[in-house]
Short mmCIF file of C-alpha atoms in Angstrom, two decimals:
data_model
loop_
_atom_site.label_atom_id
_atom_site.label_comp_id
_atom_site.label_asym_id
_atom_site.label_seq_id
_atom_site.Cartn_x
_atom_site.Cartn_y
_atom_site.Cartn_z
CA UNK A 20 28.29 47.24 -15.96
CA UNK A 21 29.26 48.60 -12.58
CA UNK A 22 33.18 48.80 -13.85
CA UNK A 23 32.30 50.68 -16.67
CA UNK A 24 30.14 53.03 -14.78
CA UNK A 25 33.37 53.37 -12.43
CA UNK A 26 35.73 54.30 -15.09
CA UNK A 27 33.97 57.00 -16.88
CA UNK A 28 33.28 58.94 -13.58
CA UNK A 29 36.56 58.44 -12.62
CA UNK A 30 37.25 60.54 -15.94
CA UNK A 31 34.72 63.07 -14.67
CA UNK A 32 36.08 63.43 -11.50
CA UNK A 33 39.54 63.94 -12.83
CA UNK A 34 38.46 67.13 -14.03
CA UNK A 35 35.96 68.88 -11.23
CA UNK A 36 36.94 70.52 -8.22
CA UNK A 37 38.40 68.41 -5.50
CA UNK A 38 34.95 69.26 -3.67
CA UNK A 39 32.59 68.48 -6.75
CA UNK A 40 34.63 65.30 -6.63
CA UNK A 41 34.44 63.70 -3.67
CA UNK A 42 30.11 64.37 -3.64
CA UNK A 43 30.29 62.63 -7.21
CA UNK A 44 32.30 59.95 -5.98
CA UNK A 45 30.33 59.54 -2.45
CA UNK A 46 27.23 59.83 -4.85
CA UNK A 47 28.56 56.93 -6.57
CA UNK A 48 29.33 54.64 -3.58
CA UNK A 49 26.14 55.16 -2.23
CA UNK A 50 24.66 53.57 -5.29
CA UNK A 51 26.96 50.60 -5.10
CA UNK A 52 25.58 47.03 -4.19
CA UNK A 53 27.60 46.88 -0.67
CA UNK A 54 29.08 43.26 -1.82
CA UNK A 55 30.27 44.11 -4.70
CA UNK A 56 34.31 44.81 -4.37
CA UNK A 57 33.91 48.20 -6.66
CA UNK A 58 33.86 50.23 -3.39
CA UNK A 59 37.33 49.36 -2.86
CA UNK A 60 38.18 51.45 -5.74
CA UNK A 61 35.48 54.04 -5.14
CA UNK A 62 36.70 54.70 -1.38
CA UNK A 63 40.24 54.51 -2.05
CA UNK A 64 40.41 57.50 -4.68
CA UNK A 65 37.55 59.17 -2.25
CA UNK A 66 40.81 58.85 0.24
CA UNK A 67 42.95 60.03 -1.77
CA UNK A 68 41.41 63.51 -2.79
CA UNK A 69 40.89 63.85 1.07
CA UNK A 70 44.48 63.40 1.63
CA UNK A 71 44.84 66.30 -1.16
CA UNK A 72 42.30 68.50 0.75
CA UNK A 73 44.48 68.10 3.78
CA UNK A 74 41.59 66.41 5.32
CA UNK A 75 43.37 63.25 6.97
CA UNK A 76 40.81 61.95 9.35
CA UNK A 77 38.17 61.99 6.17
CA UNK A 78 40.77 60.36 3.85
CA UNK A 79 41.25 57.34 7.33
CA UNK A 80 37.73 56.65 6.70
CA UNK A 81 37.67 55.82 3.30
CA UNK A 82 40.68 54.51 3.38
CA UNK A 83 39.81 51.80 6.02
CA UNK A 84 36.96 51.19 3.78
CA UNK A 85 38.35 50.26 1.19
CA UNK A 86 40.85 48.15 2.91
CA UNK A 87 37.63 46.19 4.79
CA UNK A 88 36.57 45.81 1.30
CA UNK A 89 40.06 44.40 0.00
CA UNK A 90 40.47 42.04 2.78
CA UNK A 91 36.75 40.64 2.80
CA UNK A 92 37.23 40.19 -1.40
CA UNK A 93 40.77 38.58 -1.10
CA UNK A 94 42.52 41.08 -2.31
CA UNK A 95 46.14 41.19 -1.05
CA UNK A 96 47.53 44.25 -2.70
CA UNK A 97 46.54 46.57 0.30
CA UNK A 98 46.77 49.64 -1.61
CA UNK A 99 44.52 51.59 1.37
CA UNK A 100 45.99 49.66 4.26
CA UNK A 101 49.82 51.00 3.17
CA UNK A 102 48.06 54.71 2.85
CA UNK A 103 46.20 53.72 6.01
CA UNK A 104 49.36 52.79 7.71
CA UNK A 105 51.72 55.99 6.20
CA UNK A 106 48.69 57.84 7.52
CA UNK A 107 48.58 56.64 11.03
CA UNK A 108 52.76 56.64 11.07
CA UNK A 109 52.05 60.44 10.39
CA UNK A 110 49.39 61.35 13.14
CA UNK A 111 51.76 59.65 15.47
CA UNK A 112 50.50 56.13 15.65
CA UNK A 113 53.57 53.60 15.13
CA UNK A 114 51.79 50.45 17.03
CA UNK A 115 49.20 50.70 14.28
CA UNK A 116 51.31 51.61 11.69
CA UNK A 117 54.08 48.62 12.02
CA UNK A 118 50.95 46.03 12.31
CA UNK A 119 49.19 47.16 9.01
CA UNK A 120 52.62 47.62 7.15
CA UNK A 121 53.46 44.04 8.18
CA UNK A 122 50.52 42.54 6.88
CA UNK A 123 50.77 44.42 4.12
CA UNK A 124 54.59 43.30 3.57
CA UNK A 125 53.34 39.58 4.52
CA UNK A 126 50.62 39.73 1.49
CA UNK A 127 52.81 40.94 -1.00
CA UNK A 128 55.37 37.86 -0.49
CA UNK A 129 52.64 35.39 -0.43
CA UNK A 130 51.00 36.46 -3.49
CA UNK A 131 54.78 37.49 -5.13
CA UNK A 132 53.86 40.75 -6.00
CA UNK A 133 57.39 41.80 -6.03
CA UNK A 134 57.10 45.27 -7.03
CA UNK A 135 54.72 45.99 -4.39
CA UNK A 136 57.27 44.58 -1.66
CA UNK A 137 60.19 46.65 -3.12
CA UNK A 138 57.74 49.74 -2.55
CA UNK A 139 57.13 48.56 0.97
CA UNK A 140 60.31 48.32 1.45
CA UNK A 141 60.86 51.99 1.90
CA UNK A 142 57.60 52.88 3.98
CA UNK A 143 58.27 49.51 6.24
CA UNK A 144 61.98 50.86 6.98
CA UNK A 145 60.80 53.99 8.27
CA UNK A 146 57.82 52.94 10.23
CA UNK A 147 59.85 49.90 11.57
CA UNK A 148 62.89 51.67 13.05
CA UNK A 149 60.16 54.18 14.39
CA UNK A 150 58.69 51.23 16.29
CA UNK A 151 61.63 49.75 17.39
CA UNK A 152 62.52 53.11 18.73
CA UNK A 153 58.98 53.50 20.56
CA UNK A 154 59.74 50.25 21.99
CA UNK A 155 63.40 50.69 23.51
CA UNK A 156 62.25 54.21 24.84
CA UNK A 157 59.09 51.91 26.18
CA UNK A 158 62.08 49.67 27.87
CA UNK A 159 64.50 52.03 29.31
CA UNK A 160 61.40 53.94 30.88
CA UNK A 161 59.69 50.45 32.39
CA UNK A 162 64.03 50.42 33.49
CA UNK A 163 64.00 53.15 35.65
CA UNK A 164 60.53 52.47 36.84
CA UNK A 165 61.86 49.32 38.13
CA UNK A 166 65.13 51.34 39.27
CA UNK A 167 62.89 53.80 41.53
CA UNK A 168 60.67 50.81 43.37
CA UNK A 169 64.04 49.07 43.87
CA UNK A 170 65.82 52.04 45.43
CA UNK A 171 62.88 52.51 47.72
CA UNK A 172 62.33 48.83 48.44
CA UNK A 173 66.00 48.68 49.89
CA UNK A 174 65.25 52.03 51.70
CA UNK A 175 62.05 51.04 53.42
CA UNK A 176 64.21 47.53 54.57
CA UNK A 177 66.72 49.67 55.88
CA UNK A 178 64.41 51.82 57.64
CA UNK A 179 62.18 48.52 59.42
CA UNK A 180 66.20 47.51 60.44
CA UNK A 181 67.00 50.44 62.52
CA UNK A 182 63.03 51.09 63.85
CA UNK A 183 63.42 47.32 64.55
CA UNK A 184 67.22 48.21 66.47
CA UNK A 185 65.78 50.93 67.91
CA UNK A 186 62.77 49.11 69.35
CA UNK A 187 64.74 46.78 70.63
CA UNK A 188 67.52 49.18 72.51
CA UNK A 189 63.81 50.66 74.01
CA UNK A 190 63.14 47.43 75.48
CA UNK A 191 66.39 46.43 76.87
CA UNK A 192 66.65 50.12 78.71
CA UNK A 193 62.92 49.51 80.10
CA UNK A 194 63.63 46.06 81.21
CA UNK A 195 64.89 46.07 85.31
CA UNK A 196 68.02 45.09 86.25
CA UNK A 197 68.27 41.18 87.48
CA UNK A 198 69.67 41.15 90.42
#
């Protein structure tokens, strides 16, 4: 039983190294039927002791595994796409962030999982008014770009006016004198 073999080496792992781990448990995927939905679990704790090894970009890997895996098995508890999410809010990625904590938030009201929405709620929060900041700051810069072209639009009208005043002055000076 796949499950079985799951849960004991998660008991081995729990004890080794955070190196020795992450071989065992990438040793383990590997021998994994690829649709079977125990990779989930495999590549989300493989995430996890990245994210303890201060290895982030290893730990986004696994951890959009995992999430793939969820999403193509019906799972709607998200676990990796919230770390996914927290992860990307971290490295500086809000877009990304807001659009997997919202699906994740979604999920967990369709499927009533209530205590996973009330620990959304805190990571959404944060991620959301980080957003909606990135998207006023967005605005007001988009403002004074419009600002600037309208300044010079006005600028370049009032400088074909007086070429256009001066042009004509020129040509009444050079026209003769009727007699």
């Amino acid at each position: 039983n796949p499950l079985h073999q799951i849960q004991e080496r998660v008991q081995i792992v729990g004890m080794m190294s955070r190196p020795e781990a992450i071989a065992t448990l990438e040793n383990a995927m590997a021998k994994l039927p690829g649709s079977e939905d125990y990779i989930r679990y495999m590549a989300l704790m493989t995430g996890n002791i990245f994210m303890e090894l201060q290895q982030p970009d290893s730990a986004a890997v696994f951890y959009t595994i995992s999430a793939i895996s969820d999403m193509q098995h019906g799972v709607l508890e998200h676990a990796a796409l919230q770390r996914l999410a927290t992860l990307l809010f971290k490295q500086g990625d809000v877009k990304r962030a807001y659009q997997y904590m919202n699906c994740c938030l979604k999920d967990a009201e369709v499927s009533g999982a209530r205590l996973r929405s009330i620990e959304l709620q805190g990571n959404i929060e944060i991620i959301m008014s980080a957003y909606n900041s990135q998207i006023v700051d967005q605005n007001k810069q988009l403002l004074l770009v419009l600002g600037i072209i309208f300044i010079l639009l006005i600028a370049a009208a009032l400088q074909a006016f007086r070429n256009s005043r001066y042009v004509e002055g020129a040509f009444y000076t050079m026209r003769p004198a009727s007699t």
